[in-house]
XYZ file of C-alpha atoms in Angstrom:
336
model
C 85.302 167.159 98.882
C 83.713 165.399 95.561
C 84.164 168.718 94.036
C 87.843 169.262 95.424
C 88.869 166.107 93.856
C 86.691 167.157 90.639
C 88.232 170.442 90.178
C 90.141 169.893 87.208
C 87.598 168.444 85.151
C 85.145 171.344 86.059
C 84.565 173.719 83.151
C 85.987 176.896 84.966
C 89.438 175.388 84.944
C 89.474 175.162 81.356
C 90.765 178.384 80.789
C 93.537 177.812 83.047
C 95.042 174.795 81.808
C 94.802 176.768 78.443
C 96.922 179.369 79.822
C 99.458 177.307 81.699
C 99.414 175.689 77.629
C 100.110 178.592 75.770
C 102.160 179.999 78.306
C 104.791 176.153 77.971
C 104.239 176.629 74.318
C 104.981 180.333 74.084
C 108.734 179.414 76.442
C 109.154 176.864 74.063
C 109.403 178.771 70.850
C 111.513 181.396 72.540
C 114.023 179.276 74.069
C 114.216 177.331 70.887
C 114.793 180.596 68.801
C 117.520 181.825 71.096
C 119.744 178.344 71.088
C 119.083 178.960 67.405
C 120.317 182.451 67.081
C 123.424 181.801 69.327
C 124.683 179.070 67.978
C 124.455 181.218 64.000
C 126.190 183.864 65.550
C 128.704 181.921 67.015
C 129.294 180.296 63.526
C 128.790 183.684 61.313
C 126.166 181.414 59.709
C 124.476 184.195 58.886
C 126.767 185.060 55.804
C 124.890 182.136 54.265
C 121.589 183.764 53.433
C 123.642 185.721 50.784
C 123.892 183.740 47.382
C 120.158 182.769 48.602
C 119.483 186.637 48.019
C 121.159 186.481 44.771
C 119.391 183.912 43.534
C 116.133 185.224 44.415
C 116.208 188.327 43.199
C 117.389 186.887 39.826
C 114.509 184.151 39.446
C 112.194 186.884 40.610
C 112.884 188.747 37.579
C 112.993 185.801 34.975
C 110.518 183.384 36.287
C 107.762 185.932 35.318
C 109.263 186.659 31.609
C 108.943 183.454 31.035
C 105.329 183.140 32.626
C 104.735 185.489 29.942
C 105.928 183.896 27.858
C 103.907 181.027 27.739
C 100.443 182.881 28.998
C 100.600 184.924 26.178
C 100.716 182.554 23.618
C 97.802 180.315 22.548
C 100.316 178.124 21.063
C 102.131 177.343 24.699
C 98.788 177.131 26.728
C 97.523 174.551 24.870
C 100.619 172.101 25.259
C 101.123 170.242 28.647
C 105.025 170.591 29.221
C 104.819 174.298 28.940
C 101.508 174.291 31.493
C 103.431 171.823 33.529
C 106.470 174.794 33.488
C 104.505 177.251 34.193
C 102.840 175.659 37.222
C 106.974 174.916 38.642
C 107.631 178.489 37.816
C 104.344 179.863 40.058
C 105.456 177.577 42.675
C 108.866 178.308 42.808
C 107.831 182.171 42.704
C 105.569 181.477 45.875
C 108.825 179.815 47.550
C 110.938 182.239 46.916
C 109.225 185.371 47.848
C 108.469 183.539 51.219
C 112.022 183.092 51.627
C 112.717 186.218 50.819
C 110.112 187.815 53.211
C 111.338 185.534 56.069
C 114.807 186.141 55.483
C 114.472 189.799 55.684
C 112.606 189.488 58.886
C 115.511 187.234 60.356
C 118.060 189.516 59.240
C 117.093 192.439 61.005
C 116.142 190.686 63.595
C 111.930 191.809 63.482
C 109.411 190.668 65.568
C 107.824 188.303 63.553
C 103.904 187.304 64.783
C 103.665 183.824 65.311
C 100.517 183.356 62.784
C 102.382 184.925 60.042
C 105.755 182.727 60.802
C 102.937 179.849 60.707
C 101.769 181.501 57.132
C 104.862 181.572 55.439
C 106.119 178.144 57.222
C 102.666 176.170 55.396
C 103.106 178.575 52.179
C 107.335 177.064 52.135
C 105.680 173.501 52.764
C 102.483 173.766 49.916
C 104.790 175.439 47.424
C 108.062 172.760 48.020
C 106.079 169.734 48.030
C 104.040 171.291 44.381
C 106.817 171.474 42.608
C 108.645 168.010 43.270
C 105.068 166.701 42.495
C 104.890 169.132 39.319
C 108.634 167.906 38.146
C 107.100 163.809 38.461
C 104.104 164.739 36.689
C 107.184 166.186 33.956
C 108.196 162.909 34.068
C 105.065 160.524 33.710
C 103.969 163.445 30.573
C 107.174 162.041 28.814
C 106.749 158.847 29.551
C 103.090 159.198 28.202
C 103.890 161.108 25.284
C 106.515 157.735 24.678
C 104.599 154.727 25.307
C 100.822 156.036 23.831
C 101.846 159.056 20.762
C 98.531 158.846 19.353
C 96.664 158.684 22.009
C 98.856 161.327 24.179
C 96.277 164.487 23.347
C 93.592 162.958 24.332
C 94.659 161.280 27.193
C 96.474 164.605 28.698
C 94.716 167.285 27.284
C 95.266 170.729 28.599
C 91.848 171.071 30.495
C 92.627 167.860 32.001
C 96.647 168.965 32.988
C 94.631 171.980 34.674
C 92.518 170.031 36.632
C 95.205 167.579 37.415
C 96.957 170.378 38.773
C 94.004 172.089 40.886
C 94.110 168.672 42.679
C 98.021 168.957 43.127
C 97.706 172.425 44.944
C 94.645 171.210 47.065
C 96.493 167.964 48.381
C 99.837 169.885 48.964
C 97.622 172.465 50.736
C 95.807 170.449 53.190
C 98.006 169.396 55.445
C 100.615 171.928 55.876
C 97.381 174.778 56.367
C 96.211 171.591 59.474
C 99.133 172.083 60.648
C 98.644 175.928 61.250
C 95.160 175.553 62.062
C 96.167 173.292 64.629
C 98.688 175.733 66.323
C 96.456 178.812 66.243
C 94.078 177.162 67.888
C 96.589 175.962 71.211
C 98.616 178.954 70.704
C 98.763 182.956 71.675
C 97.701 184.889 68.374
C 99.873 187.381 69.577
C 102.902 185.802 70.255
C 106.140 187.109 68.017
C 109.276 185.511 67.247
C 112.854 186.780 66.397
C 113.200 184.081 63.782
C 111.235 182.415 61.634
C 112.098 179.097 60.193
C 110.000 176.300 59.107
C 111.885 173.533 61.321
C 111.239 175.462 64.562
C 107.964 176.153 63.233
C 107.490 172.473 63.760
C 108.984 172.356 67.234
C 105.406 173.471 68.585
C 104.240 170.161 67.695
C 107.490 168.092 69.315
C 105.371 166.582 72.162
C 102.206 165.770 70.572
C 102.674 165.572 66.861
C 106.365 164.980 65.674
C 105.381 161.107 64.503
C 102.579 162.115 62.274
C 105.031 164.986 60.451
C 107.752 162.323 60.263
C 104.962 159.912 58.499
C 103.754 162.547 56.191
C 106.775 163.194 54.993
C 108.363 159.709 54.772
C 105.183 158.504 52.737
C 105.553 161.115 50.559
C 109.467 160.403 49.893
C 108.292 156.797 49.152
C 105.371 157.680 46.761
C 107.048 159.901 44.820
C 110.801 157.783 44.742
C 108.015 154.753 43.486
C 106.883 157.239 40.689
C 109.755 158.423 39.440
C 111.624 155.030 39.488
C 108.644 152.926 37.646
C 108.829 156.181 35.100
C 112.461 156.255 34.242
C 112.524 152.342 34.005
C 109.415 151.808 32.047
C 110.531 155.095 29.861
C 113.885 153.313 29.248
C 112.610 150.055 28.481
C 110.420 151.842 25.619
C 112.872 154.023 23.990
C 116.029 151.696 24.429
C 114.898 150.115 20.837
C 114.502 154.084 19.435
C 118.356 154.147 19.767
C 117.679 157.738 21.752
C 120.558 156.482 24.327
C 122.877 155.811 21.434
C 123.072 159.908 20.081
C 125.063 161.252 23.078
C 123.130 164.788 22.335
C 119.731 163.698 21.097
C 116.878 166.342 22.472
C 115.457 163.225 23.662
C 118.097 162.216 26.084
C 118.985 165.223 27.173
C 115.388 166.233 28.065
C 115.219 162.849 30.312
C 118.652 163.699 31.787
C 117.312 167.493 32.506
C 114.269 165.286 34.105
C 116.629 163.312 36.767
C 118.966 166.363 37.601
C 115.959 169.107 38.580
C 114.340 165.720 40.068
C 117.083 165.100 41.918
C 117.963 168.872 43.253
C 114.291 169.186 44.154
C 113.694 166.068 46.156
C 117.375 165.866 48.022
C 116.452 168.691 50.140
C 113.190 167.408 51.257
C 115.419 164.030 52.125
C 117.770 166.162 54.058
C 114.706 168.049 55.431
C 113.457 164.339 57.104
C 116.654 164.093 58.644
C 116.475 167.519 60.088
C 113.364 166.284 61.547
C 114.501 163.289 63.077
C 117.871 165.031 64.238
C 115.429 167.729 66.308
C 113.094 165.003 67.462
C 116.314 163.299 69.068
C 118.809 166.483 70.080
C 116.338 169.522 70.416
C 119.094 172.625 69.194
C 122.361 171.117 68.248
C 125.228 172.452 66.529
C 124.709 169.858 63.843
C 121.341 170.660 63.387
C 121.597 174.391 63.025
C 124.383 173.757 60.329
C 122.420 171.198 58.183
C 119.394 173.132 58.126
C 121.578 176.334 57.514
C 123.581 174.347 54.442
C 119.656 173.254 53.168
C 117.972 176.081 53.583
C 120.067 178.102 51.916
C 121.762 176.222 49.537
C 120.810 172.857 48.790
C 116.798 174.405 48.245
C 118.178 177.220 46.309
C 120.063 175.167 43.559
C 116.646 173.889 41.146
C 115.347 177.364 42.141
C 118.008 178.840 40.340
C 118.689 176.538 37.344
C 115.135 175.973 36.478
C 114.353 178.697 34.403
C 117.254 177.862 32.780
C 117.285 174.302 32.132
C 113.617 174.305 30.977
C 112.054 178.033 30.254
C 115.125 178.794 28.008
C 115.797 175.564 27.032
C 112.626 175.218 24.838
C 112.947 176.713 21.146
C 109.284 177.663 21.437
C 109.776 179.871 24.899
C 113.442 181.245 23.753
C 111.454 182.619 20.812
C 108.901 184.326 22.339
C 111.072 186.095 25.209
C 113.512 187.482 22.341
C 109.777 189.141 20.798
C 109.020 190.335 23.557
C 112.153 191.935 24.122
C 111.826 192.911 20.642
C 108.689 194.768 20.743
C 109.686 196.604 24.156
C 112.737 197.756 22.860
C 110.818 198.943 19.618
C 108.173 200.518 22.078
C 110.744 202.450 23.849
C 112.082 203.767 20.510
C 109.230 205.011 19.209
């Protein structure tokens, strides 16, 4: 009788309960994916992951010209803006080509394995939450090169921005790759889905881990809003007596406004991304939800993607010169 009553403690039922697990998780995903996928189809939201394709394909092409750009010149790898570019333009380049592969998987409908939905869900996270972090650090380098001018080389030299950097991919990394670890190990390696999106990717961990995804990313909206704010008001207070903010078209100003409006179209999205979050946690599927993560996804997300190579790789003299001799020499290349 003791061992009747014991039974579901004993080691043999182990594998069992992990079964009956999987099996809950594995109806989960799939009846989460198909609410999904009727309710786009009901609402042709499909149609949306065209300017997405657009856009990708275009930053696919200039993102690495202008990597070039600054990699091949001694003269740009030495300066901390341009390193701080470059590591934006990587990131975004990561993002995008995961959002490229995913999107091609949900258009045509493809079995996706669950492990490499999980892959490209913690690759969207690592890369997104880089280059909002990347775009502050833009912002505290300005501020820096402001308040100390003498002292700036020293104090952010470009083995240092390198290093800083390492540390920014590492801590971006962590969690998001936990996060997979954590649903490989209670879930089917061979599972597939029909479509892969990072908020369902998230609805594994509904029952047991929702809170500590809403904490990590409301902690990080807080850090990085206390950043940015102390920056811009402490960078203001400095260069209010410069009379920057009296030239209406000083480089000055108009790099600090460039600052707030990528700032702003990079963190907006993770904002709107919380919500999404909260909105699942409360309504599973809903209508609502499918179209705000739709409108996010696939256009609110896209928008720094696509003007950041132009607002700060062709913006800078330095870059704009070097792209034009490279384009130089190719075209002298292919004429010869």
């Amino acid at each position: 009788a003791s061992l009747i009553t014991d039974g579901t403690n004993h080691p043999s039922s182990l594998p069992l309960r992990r079964k009956i697990t999987m099996t809950s998780s594995h109806a989960l995903i799939s009846n989460l994916t198909k609410d999904w996928i009727e309710i786009m189809e009901r609402w042709q939201l499909h149609l949306f992951w065209i300017p997405p394709a657009i856009i990708t394909f275009a930053t696919l092409i200039v993102n690495p010209a202008l990597l070039m750009c600054i990699f091949m010149s001694p003269a740009l790898r030495r300066e901390t803006r341009y390193l701080l570019v470059a590591n934006t333009l990587i990131a975004d380049i990561l993002f995008l080509f995961s959002k490229l592969v995913t999107m091609i998987g949900n258009t045509v409908r493809a079995e996706i394995p669950w492990f490499v939905c999980q892959l490209f869900t913690a690759l969207s996270v690592t890369t997104s939450s880089c280059t909002v972090i990347t775009v502050t650090l833009m912002v505290i380098d300005t501020f820096t090169a402001v308040r100390w001018p003498l002292q700036y080389h020293n104090l952010v030299s470009p083995a240092r921005t390198s290093g800083i950097l390492g540390v920014v991919w590492l801590m971006c990394t962590i969690y998001p790759v936990t996060l997979m670890m954590m649903a490989m190990k209670d879930e089917i390696p061979n599972n597939k889905v029909a479509l892969c999106l990072t908020l369902l990717s998230f609805g594994f961990f509904k029952a047991k881990n929702m809170r500590g995804i809403e904490m990590y990313f409301f902690v990080s909206a807080v850090i990085f809003t206390f950043l940015i704010c102390y920056c811009y008001i402490r960078l203001y207070m400095v260069t209010r007596t410069q009379g920057i903010w009296n030239r209406r078209f000083s480089r000055a100003r108009v790099t600090v406004l460039i600052h707030g409006v990528l700032l702003l179209l990079y963190f907006v999205p993770g904002l709107v991304f919380a919500s999404e979050i909260h909105i699942f946690k409360e309504k599973n599927i809903s209508q609502e939800l499918v179209w705000i993560s739709t409108v996010n996804a696939n256009v609110f997300m896209m928008l720094p993607r696509a003007f950041t190579p132009w607002l700060y790789g062709l913006r800078y003299r330095e870059i704009s010169e070097n792209l034009a001799l490279l384009r130089h020499r190719r075209r002298e290349s292919t004429v010869s």
